[in-house]
PDB file of C-alpha atoms in Angstrom:
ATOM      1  CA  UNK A 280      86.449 106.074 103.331  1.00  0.00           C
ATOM      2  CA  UNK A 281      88.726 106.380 100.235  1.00  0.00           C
ATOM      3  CA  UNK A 282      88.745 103.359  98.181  1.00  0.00           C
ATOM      4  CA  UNK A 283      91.284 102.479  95.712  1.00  0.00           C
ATOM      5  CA  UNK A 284      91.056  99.164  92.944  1.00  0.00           C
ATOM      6  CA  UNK A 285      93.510  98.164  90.869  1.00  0.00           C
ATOM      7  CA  UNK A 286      93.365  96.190  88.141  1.00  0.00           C
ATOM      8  CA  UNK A 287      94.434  93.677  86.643  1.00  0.00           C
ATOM      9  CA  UNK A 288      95.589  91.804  90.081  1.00  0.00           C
ATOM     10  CA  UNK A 289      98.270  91.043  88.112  1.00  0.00           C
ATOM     11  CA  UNK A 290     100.018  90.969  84.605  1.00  0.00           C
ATOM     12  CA  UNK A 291     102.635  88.762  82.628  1.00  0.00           C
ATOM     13  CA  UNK A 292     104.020  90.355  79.558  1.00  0.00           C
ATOM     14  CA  UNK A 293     106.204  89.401  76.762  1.00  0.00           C
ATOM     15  CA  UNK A 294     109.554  91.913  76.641  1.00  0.00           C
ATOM     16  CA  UNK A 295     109.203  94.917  74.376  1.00  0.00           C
ATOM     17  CA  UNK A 296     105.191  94.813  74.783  1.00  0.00           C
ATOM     18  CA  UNK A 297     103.030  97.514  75.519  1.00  0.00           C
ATOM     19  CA  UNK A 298     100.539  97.199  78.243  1.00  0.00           C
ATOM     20  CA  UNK A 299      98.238  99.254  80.649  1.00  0.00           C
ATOM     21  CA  UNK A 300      97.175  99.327  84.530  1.00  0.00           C
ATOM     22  CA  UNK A 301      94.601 101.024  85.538  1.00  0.00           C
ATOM     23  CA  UNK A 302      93.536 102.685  89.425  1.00  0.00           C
ATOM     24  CA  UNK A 303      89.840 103.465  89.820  1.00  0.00           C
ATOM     25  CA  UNK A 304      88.503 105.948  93.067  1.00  0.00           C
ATOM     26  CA  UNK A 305      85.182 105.741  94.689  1.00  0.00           C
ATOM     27  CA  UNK A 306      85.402 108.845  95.119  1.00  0.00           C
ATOM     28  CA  UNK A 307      87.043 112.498  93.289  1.00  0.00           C
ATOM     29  CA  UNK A 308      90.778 112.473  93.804  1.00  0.00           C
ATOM     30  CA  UNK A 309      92.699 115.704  95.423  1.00  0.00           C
ATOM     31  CA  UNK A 310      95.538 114.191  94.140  1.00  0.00           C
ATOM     32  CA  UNK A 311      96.617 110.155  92.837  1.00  0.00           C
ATOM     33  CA  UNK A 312     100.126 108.677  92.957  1.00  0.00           C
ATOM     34  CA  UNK A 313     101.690 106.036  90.806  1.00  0.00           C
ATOM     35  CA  UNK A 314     105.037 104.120  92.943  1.00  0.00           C
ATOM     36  CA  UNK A 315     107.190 101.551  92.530  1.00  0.00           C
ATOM     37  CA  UNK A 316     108.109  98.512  94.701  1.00  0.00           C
ATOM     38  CA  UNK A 317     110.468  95.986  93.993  1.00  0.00           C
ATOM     39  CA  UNK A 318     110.787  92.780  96.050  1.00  0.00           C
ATOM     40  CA  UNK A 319     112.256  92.894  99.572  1.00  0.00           C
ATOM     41  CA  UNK A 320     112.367  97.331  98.400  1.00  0.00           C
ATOM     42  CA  UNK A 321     110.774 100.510  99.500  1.00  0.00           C
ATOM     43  CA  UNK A 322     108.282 102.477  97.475  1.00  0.00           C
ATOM     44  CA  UNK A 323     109.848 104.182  94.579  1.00  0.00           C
ATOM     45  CA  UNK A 324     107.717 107.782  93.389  1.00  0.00           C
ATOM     46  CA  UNK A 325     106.897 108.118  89.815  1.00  0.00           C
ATOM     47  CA  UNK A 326     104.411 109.992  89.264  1.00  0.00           C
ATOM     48  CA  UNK A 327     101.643 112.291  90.792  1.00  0.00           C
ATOM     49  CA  UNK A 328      98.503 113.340  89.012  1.00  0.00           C
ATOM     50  CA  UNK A 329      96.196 116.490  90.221  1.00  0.00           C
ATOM     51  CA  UNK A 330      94.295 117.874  87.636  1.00  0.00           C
ATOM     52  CA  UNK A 331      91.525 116.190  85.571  1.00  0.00           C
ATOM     53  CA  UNK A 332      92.664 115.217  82.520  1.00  0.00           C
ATOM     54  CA  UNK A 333      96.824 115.735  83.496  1.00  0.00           C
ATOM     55  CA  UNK A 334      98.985 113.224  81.873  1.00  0.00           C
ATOM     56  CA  UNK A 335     102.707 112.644  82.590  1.00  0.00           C
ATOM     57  CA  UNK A 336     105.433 110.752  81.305  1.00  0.00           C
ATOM     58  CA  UNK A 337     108.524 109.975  82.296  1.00  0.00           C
ATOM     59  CA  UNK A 338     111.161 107.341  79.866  1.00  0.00           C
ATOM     60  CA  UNK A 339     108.728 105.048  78.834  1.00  0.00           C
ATOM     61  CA  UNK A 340     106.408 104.897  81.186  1.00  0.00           C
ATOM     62  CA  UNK A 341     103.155 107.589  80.894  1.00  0.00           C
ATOM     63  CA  UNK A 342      99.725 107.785  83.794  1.00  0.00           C
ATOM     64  CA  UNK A 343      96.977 110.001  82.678  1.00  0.00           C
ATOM     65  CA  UNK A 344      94.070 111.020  85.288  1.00  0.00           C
ATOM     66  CA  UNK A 345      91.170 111.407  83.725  1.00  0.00           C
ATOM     67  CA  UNK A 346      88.549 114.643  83.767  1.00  0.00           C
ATOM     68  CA  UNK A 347      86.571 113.594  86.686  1.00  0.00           C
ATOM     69  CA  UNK A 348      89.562 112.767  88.868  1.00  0.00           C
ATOM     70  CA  UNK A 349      88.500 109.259  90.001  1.00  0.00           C
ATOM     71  CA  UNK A 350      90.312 106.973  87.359  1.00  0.00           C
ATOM     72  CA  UNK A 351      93.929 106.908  86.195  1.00  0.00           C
ATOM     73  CA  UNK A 352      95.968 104.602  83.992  1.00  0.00           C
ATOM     74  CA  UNK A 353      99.608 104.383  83.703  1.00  0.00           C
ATOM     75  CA  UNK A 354     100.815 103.078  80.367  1.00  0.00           C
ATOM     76  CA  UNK A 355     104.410 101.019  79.899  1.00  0.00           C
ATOM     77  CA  UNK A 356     105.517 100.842  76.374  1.00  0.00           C
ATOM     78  CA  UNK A 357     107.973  98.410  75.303  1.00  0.00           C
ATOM     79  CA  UNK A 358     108.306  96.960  78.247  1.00  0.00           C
ATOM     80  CA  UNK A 359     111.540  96.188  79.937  1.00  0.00           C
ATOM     81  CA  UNK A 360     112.548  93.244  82.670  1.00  0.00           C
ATOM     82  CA  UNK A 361     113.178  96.413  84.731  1.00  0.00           C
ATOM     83  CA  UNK A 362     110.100  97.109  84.846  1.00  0.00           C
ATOM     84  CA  UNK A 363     108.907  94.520  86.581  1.00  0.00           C
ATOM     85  CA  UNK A 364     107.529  95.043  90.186  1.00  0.00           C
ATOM     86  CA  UNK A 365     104.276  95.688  92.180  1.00  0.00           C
ATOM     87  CA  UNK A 366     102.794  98.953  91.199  1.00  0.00           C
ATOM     88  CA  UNK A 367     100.703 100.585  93.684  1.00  0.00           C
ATOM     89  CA  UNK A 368      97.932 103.578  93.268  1.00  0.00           C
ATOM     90  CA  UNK A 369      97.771 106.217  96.403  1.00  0.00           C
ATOM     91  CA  UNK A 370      95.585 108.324  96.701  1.00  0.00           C
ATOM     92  CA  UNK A 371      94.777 111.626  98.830  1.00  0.00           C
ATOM     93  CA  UNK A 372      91.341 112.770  99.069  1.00  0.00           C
ATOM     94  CA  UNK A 373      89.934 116.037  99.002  1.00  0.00           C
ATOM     95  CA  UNK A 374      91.082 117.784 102.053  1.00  0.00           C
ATOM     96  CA  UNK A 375      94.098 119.114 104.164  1.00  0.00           C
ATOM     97  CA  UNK A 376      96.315 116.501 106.318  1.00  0.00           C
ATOM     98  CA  UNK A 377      94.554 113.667 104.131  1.00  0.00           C
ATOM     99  CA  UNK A 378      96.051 110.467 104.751  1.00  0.00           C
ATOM    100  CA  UNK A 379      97.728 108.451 101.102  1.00  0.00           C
ATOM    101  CA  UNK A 380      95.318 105.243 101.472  1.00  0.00           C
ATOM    102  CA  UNK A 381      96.829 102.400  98.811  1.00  0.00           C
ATOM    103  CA  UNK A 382      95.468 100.182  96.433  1.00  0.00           C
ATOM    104  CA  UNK A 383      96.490  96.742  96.739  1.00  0.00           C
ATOM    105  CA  UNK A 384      98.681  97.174  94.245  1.00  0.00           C
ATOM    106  CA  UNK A 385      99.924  94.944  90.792  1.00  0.00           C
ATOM    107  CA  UNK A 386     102.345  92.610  90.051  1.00  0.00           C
ATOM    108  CA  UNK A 387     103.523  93.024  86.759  1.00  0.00           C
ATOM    109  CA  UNK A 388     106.210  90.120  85.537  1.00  0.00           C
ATOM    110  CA  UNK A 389     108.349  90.920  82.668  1.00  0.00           C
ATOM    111  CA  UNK A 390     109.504  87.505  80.240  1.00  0.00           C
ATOM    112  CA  UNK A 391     112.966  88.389  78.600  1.00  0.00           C
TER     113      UNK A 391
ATOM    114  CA  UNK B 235     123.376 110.597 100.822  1.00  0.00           C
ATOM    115  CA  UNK B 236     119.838 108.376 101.643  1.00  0.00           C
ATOM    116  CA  UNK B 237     117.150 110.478 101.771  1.00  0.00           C
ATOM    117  CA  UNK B 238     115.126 108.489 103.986  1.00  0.00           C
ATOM    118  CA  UNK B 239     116.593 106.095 106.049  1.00  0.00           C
ATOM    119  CA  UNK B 240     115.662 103.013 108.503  1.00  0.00           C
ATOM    120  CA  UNK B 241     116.934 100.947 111.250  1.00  0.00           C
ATOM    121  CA  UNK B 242     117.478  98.420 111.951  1.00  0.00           C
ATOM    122  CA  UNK B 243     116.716  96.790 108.446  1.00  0.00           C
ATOM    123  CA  UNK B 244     115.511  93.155 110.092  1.00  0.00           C
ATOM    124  CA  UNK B 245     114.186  92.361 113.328  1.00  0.00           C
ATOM    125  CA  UNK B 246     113.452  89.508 114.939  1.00  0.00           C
ATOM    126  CA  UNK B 247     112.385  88.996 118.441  1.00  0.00           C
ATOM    127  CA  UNK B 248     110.072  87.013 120.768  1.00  0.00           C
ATOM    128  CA  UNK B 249     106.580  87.819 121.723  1.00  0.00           C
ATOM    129  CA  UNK B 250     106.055  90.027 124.490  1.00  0.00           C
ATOM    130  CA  UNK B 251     109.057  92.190 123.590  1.00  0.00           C
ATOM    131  CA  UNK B 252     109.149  95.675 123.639  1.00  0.00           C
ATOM    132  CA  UNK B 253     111.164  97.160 120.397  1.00  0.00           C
ATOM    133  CA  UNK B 254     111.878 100.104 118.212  1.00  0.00           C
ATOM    134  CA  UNK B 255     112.086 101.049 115.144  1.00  0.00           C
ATOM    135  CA  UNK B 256     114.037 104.318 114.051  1.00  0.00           C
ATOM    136  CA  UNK B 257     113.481 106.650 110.878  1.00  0.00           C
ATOM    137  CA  UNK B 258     115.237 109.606 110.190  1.00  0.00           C
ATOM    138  CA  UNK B 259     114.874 111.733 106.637  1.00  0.00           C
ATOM    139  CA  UNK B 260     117.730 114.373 105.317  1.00  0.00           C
ATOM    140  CA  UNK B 261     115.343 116.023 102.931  1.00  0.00           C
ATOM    141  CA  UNK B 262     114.069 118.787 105.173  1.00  0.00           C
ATOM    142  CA  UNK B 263     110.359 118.112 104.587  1.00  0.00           C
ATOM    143  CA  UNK B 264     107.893 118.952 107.037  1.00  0.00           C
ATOM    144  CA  UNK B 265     105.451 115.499 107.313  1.00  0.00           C
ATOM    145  CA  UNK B 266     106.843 112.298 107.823  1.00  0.00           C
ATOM    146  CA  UNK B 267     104.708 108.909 108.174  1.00  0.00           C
ATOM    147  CA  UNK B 268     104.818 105.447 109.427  1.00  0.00           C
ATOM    148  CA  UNK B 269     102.863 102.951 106.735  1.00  0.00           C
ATOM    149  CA  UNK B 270     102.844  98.913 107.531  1.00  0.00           C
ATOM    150  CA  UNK B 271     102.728  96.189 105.093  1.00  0.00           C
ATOM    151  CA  UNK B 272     100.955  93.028 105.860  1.00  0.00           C
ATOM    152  CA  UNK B 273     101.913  89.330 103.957  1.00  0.00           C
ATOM    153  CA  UNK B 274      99.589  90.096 101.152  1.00  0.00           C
ATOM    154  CA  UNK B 275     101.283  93.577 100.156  1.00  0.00           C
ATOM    155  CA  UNK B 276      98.442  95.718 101.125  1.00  0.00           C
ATOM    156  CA  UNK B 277      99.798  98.794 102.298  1.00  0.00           C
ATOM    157  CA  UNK B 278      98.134 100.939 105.289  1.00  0.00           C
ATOM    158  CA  UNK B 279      99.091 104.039 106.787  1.00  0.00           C
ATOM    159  CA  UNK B 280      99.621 104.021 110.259  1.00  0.00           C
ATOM    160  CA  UNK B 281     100.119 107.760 111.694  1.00  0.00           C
ATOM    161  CA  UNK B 282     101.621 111.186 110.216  1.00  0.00           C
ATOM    162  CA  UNK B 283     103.404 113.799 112.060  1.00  0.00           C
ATOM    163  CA  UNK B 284     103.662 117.204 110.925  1.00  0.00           C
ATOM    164  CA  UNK B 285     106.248 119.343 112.661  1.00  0.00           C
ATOM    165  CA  UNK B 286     106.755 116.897 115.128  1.00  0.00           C
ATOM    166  CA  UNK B 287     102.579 116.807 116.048  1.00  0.00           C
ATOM    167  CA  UNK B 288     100.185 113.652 115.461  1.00  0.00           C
ATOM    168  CA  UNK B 289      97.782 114.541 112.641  1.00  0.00           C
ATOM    169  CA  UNK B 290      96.985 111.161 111.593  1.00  0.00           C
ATOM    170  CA  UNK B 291      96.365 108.162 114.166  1.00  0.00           C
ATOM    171  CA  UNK B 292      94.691 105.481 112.421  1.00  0.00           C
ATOM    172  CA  UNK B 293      93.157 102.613 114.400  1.00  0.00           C
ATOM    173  CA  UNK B 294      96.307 100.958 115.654  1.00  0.00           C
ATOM    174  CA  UNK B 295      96.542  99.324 118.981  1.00  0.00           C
ATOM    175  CA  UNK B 296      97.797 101.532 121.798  1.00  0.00           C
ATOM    176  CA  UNK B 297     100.852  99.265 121.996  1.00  0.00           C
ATOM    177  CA  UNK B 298     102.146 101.098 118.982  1.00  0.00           C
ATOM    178  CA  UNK B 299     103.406 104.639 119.716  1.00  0.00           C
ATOM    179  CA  UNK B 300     105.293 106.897 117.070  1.00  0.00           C
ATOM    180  CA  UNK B 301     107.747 109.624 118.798  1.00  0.00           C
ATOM    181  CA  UNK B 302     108.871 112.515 116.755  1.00  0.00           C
ATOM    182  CA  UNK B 303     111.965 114.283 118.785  1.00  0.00           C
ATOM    183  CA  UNK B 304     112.532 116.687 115.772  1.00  0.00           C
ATOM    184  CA  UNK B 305     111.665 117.065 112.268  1.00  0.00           C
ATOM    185  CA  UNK B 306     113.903 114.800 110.581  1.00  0.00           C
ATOM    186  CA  UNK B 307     112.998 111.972 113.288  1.00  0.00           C
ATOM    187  CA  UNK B 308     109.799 109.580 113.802  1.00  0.00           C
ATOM    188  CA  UNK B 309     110.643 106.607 115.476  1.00  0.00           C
ATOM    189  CA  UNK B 310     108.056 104.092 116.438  1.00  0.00           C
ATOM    190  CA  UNK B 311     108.059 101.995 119.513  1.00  0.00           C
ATOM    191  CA  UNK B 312     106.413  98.537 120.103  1.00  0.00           C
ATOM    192  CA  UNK B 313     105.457  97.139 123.263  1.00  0.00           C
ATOM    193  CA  UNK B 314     104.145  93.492 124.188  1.00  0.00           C
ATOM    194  CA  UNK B 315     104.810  92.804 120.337  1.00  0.00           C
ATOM    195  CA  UNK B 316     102.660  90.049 119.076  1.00  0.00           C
ATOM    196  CA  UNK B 317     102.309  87.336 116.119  1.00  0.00           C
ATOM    197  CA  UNK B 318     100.156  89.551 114.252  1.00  0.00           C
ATOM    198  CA  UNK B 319     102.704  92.407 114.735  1.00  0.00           C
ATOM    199  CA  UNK B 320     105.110  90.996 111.765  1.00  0.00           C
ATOM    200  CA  UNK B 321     105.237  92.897 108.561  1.00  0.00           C
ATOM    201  CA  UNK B 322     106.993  95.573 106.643  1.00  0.00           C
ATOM    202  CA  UNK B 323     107.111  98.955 108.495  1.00  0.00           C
ATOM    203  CA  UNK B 324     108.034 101.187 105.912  1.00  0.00           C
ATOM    204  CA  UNK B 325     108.814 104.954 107.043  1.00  0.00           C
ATOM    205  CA  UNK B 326     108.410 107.880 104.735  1.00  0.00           C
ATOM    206  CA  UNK B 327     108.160 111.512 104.510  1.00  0.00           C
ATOM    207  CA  UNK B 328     106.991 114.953 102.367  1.00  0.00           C
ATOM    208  CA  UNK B 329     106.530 118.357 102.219  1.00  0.00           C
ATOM    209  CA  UNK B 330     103.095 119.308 102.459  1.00  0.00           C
ATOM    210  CA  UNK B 331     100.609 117.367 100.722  1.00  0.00           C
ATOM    211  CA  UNK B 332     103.415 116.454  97.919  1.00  0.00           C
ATOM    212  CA  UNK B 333     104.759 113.207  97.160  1.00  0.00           C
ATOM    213  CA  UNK B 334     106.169 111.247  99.674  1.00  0.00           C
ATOM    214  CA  UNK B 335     109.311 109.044  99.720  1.00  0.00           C
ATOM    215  CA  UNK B 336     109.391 106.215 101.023  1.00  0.00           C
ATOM    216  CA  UNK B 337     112.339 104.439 103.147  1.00  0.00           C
ATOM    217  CA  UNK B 338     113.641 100.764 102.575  1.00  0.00           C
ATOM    218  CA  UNK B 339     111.570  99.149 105.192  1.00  0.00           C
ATOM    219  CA  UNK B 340     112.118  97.193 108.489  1.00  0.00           C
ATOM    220  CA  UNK B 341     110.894  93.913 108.314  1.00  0.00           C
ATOM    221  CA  UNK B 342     109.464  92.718 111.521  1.00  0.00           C
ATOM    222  CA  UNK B 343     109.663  88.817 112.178  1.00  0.00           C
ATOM    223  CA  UNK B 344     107.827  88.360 115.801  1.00  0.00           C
ATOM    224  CA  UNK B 345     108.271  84.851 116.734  1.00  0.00           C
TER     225      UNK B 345
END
């Protein structure tokens, strides 16, 4: 079965720094998902990934999947308290009606 | 104008009650899902409709059963609910294999 880590568990940053989360696959990705959740929230989309080696950014906030299509980062820069949250990896597999299986996500804390 | 939407938003209740949970999405998409979120975060699907048919039934007990009277509606219904039963049920739906969106949750206090 599709297995997702996430690392770090979790991160505490200083305002305005830069920082990096990465998702790792035991397996080649059909496709990987970056969301959002904020406490007591849903899931908020930000980004999905599908080819190897696709990067996207959106404001400040930029995931890249790498060639193989088993590893993806997502990159904050200057960090914000608004960005703060649990970010969780999904990822579907290679195949049709694949279920989104989760990683256990990362707690990022933001100090003003 | 929510695109996915839940009810109710809290629910607590006794064990050994029978309870639903309602989800309904405006966004015309074609897949819509039922996900539950234990105490530690970690997220797990549940089942998937697609045009109102099961695709997906993971390994949940048999007490749990999703109904999907159209599209736009998958509704899940709890009988005997138990201790282990509480959590975030979190509804969500997508076109396809595209991204899905996610509703606000119900969280489910079984007492």
């Amino acid at each position: 079965s599709q297995e997702l880590e996430q690392s770090p568990q979790s991160l505490i940053v200083q305002e305005g720094k830069n920082l990096t989360i990465n998702c790792t696959s035991s397996k080649t990705l059909y496709g990987l998902y970056w969301y959002k959740q904020k406490y007591g929230e849903g899931l908020i989309f930000l980004m999905m990934l599908q080819k190897g080696g696709e990067e996207k950014s959106h404001e400040k906030i930029t995931a890249k999947l790498d060639e193989k299509k088993q590893q993806s980062s997502l990159h904050i820069t200057a960090s914000q308290p608004s960005h703060a949250g649990i970010y969780l990896c999904g990822a579907l597999p290679t195949g049709a009606n694949s279920k989104l299986t989760f990683g256990k996500g990362i707690t990022l804390s933001v100090r003003p | 104008d929510t695109a996915v939407s839940q009810t109710p938003k809290y629910l607590v209740t006794q064990m050994g009650n029978d309870k639903s949970i309602k989800c309904e999405q405006n966004l015309g998409h074609d897949t819509m899902y039922w996900y539950k979120q234990d105490s530690k975060k970690f997220l797990k699907i549940m089942f998937s409709y697609n045009n109102k048919e099961l695709i997906i039934n993971e390994t949940v007990p048999n007490r749990f059963s999703p109904k999907s009277p159209d599209k736009a509606h998958l509704n899940l219904h709890i009988n005997s609910l138990e201790l282990g039963d509480s959590a975030v049920y979190f509804c969500a739906s997508s076109q396809g294999a595209n991204e899905q969106f996610f509703g606000p949750g119900t969280r489910l206090t079984v007492l």
